mmCIF file of C-alpha atoms in Angstrom:
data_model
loop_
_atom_site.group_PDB
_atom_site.id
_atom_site.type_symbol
_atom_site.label_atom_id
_atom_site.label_comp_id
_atom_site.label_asym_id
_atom_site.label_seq_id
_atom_site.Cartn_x
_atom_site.Cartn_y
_atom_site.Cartn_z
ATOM 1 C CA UNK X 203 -60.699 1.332 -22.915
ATOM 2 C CA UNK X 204 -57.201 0.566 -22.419
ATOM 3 C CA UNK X 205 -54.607 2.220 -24.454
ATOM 4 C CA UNK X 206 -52.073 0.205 -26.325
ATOM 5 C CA UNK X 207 -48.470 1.188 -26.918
ATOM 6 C CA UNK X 208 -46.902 0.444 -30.524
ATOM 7 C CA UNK X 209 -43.151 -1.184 -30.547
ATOM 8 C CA UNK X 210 -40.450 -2.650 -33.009
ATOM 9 C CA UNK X 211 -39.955 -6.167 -32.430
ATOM 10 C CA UNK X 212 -36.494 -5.253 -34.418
ATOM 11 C CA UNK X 213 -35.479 -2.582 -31.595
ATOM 12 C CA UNK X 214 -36.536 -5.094 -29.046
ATOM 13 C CA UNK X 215 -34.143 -7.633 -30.614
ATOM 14 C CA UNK X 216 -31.251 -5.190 -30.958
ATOM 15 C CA UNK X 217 -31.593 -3.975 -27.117
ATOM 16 C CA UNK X 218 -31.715 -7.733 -25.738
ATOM 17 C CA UNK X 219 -28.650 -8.701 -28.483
ATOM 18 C CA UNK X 220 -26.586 -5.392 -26.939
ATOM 19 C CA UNK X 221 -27.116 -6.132 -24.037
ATOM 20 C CA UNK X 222 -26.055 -9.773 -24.277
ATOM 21 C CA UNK X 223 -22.891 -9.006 -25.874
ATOM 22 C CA UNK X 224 -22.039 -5.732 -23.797
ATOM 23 C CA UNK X 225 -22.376 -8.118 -20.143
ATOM 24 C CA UNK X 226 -20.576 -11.332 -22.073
ATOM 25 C CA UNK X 227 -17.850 -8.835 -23.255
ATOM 26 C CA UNK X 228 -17.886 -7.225 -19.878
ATOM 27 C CA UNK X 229 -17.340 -10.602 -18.355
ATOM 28 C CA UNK X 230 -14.705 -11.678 -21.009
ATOM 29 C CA UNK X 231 -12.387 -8.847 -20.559
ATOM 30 C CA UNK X 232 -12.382 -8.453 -17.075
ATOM 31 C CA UNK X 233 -11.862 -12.499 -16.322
ATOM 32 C CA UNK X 234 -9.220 -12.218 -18.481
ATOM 33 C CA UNK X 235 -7.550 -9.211 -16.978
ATOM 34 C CA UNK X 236 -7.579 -10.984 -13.375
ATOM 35 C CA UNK X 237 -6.079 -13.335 -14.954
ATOM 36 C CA UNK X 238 -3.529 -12.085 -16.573
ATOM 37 C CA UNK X 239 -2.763 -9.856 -13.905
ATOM 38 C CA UNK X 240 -2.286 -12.536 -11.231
ATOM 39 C CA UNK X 241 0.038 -14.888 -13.580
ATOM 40 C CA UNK X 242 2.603 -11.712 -14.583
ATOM 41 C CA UNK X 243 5.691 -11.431 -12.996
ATOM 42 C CA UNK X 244 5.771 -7.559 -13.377
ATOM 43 C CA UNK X 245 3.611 -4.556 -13.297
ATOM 44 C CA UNK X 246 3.881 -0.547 -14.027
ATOM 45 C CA UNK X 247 4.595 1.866 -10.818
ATOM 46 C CA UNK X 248 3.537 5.010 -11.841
ATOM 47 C CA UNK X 249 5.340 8.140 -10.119
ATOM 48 C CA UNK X 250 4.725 11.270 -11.829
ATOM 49 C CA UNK X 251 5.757 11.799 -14.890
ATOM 50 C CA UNK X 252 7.854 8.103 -14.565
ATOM 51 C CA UNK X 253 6.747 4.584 -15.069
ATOM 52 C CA UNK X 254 8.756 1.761 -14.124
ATOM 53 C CA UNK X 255 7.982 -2.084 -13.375
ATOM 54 C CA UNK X 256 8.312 -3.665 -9.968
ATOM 55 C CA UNK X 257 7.479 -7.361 -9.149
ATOM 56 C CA UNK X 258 4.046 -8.286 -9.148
ATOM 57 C CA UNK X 259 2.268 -10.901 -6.788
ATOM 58 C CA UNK X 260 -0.893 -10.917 -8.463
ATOM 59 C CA UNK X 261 -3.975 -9.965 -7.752
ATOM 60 C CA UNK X 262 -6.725 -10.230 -5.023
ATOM 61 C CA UNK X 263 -10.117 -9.412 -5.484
ATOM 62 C CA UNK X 264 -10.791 -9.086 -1.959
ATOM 63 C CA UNK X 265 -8.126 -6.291 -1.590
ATOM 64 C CA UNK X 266 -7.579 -4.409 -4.843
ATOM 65 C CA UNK X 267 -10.737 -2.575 -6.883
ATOM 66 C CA UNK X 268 -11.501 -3.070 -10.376
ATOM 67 C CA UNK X 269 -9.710 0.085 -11.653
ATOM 68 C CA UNK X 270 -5.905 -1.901 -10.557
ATOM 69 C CA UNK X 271 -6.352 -3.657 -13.567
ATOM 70 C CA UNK X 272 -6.214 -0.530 -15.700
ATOM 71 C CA UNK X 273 -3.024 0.492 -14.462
ATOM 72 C CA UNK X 274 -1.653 -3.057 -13.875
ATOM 73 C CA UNK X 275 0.016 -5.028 -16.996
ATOM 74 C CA UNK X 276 -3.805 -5.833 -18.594
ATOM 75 C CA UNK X 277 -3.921 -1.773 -18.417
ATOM 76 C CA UNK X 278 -5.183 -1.734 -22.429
ATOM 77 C CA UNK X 279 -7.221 -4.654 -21.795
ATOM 78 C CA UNK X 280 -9.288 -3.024 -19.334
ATOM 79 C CA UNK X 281 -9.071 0.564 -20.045
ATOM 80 C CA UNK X 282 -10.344 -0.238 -23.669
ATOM 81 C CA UNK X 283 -13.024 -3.330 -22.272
ATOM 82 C CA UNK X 284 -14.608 -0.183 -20.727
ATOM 83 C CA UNK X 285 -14.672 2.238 -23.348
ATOM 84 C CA UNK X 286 -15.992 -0.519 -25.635
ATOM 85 C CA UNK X 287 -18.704 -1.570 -22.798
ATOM 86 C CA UNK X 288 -19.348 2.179 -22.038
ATOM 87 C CA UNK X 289 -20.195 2.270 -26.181
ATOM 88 C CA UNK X 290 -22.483 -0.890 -26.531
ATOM 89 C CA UNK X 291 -24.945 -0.196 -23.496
ATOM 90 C CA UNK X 292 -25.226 3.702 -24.420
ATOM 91 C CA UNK X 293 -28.707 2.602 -26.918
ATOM 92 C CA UNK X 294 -29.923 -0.137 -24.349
ATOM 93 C CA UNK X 295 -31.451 2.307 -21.836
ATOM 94 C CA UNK X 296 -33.332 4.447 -24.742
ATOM 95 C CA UNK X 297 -34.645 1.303 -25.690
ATOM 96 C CA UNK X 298 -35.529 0.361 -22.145
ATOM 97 C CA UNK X 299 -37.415 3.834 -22.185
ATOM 98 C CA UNK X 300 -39.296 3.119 -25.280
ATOM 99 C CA UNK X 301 -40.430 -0.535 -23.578
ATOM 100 C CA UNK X 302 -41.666 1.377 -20.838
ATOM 101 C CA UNK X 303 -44.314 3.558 -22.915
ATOM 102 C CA UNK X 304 -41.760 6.404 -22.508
ATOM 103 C CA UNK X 305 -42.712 7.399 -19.078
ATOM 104 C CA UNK X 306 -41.350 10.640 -16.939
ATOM 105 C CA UNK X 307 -39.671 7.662 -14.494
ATOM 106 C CA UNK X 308 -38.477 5.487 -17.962
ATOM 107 C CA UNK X 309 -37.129 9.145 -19.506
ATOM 108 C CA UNK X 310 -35.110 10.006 -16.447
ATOM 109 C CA UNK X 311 -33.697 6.252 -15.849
ATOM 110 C CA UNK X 312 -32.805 6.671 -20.032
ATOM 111 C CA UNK X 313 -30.769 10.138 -19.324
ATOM 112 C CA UNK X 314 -29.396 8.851 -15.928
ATOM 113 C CA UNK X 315 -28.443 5.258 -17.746
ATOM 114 C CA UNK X 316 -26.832 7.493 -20.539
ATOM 115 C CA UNK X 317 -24.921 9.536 -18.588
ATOM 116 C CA UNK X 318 -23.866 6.708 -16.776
ATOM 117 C CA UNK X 319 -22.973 4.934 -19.434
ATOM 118 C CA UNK X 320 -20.517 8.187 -20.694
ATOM 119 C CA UNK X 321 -18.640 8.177 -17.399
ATOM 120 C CA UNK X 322 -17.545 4.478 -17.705
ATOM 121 C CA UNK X 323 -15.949 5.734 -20.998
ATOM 122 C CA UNK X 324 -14.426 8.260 -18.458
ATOM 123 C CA UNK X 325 -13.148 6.221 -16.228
ATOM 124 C CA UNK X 326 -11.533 3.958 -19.284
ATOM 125 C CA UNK X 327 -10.011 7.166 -20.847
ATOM 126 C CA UNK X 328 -8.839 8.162 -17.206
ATOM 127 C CA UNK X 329 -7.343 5.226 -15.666
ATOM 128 C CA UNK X 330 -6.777 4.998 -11.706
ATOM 129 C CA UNK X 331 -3.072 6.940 -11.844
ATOM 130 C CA UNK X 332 -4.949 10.013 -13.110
ATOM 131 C CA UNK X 333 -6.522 9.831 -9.569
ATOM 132 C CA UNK X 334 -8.861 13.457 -10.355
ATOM 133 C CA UNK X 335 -10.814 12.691 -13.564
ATOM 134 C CA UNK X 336 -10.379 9.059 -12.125
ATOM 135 C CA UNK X 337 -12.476 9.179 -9.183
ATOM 136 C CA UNK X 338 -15.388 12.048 -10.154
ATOM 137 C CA UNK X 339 -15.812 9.594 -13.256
ATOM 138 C CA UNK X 340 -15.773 6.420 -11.243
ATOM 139 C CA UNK X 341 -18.065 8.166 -8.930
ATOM 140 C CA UNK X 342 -20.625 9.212 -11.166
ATOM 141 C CA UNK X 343 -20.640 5.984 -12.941
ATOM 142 C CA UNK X 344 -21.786 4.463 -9.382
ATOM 143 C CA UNK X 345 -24.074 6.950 -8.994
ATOM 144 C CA UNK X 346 -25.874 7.341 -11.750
ATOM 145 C CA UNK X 347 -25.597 3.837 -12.682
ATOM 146 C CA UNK X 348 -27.079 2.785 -10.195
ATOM 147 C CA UNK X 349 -29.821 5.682 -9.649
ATOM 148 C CA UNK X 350 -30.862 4.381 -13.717
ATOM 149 C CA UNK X 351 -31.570 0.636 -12.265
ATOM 150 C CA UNK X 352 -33.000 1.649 -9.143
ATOM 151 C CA UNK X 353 -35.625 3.842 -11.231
ATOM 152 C CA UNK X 354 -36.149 1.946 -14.242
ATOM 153 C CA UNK X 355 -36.940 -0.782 -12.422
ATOM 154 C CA UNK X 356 -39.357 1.249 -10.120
ATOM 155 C CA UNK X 357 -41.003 1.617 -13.941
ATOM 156 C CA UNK X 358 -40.776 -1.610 -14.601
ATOM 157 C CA UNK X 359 -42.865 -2.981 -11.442
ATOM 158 C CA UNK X 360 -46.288 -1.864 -13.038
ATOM 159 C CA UNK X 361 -44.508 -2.387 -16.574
ATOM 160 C CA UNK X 362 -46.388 -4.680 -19.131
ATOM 161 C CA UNK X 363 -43.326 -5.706 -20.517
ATOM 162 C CA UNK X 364 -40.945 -6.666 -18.311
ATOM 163 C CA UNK X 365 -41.301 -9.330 -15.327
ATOM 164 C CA UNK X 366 -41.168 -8.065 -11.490
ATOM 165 C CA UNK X 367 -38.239 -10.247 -10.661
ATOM 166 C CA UNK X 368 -35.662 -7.899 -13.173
ATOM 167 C CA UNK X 369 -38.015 -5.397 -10.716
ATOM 168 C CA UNK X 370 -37.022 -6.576 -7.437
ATOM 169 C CA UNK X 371 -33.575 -7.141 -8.831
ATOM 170 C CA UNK X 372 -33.056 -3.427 -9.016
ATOM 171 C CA UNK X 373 -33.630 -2.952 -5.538
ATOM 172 C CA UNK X 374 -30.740 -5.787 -4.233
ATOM 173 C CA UNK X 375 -28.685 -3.448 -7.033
ATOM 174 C CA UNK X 376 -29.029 -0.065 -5.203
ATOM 175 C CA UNK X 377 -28.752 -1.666 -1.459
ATOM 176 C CA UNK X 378 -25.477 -2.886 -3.360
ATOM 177 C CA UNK X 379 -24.551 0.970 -4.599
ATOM 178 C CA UNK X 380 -25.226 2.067 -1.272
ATOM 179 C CA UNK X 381 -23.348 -0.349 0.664
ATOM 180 C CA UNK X 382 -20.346 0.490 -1.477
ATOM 181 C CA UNK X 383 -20.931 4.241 -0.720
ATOM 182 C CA UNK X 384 -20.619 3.049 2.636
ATOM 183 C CA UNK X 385 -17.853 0.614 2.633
ATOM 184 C CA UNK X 386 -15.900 2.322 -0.111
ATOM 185 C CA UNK X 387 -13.790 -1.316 -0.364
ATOM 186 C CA UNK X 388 -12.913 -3.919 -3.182
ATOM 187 C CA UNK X 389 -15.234 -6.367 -2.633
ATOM 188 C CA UNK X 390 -18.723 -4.003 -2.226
ATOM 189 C CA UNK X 391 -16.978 -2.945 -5.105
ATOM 190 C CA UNK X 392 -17.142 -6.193 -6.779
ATOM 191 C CA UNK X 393 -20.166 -7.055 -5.133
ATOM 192 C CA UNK X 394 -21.852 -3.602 -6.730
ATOM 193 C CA UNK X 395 -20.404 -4.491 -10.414
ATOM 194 C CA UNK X 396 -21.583 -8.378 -10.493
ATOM 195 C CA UNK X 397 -25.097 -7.114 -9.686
ATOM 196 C CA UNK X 398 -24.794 -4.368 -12.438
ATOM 197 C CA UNK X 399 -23.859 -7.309 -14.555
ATOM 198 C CA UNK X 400 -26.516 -9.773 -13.812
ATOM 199 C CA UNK X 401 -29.303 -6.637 -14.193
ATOM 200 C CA UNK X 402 -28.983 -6.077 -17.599
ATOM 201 C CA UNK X 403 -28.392 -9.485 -18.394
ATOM 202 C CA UNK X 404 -31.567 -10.250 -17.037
ATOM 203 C CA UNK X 405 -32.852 -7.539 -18.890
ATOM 204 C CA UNK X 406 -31.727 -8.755 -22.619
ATOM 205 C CA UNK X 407 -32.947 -11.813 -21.838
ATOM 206 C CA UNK X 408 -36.175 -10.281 -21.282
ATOM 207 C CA UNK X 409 -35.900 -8.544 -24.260
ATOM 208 C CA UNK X 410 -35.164 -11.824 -26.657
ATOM 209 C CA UNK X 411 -37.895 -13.690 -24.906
ATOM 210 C CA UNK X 412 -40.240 -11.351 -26.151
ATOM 211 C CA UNK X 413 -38.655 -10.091 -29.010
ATOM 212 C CA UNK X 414 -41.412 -10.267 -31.153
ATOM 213 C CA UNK X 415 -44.503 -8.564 -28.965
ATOM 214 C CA UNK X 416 -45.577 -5.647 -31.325
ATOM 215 C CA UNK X 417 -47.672 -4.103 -28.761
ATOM 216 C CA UNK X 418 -48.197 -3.481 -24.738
#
């Protein structure tokens, strides 16, 4: 006889809502930043100990990464966007866990999603002129990041819950991660955090859609 696996519709409903909100924020604050970035006339040079503006000409997302808006003039947009993001997707990958009956795979993609999750906060607390604690954070959040899709979504393929597209859409992320390990440029870069974005959008939808199944 097959065993069944008690949930909370209600914890269901809060990880699809977070993570929602966290990827519509995400997308909110960054649009915004490339856009304020590329209309301002002037933007911070940081030298030391000295910061002092010098013209801008905007901004290219085929030549400048994601972390040039922290230290551009949308540096509190995006610094805080990321601490805020880092914040709301810290309970989505415990709840992930639980929806996939709390397996040794789902329990290390929870931890690796977690810490994850804490080194975006890094990298927002650290912006891209604090180039030590810049790069190990913005390193590990790649990494593990991507290592917590990659295997939760190895746990989702024989999951009950969850459909094998979000699945198969783990494995374009980490071909993604990897490519940007490779590259180390902008746009696999950009490329890496639009797939991020679209995976655990795909997962709160997921979630809502089923919201209310008590049991798998």
């Amino acid at each position: 006889m097959k065993k069944t696996f008690e949930i909370n519709p209600k914890m269901t409903l809060v990880g699809g809502v977070l993570a929602i909100v966290a990827m519509t924020f995400t997308v909110i604050f960054i649009s915004t930043c490339v856009l304020f970035y590329t209309i301002s006339p002037w933007r911070p040079f940081f030298s030391w100990i000295f910061v002092f503006p010098i013209p801008n000409f905007g901004y290219s997302i085929p030549n400048q990464f994601l972390s040039e808006l922290g230290v551009g003039p949308t540096a509190a947009i995006y610094n805080y966007g990321l601490i805020i993001t880092g914040i709301l997707c810290i309970p989505i990958f415990p709840i992930i866990c639980r929806l996939l009956k709390k397996t040794i795979i789902a329990r290390i993609a929870a931890i690796l999603g977690i810490a994850g999750c804490i080194a975006l906060i890094g990298v927002g607390i650290f912006p891209m002129h604090i180039p030590g604690p810049h790069g190990l954070f913005s390193l590990a959040f790649f990494a593990l990041t991507g290592l917590a899709i990659i295997t939760a979504s190895i746990a989702m393929y024989q999951s009950e819950f969850f459909i094998r597209c979000i699945a198969k859409l783990g494995i374009a992320v980490i071909i993604g991660d990897i490519i940007l390990g490779i590259l180390g440029n902008p746009l696999s870069e950009w490329g890496t955090t639009i797939l991020f974005i679209i995976w655990v959008y795909a997962v709160g939808i997921q979630m809502l859609l089923k919201r209310n199944v008590t049991q798998i």
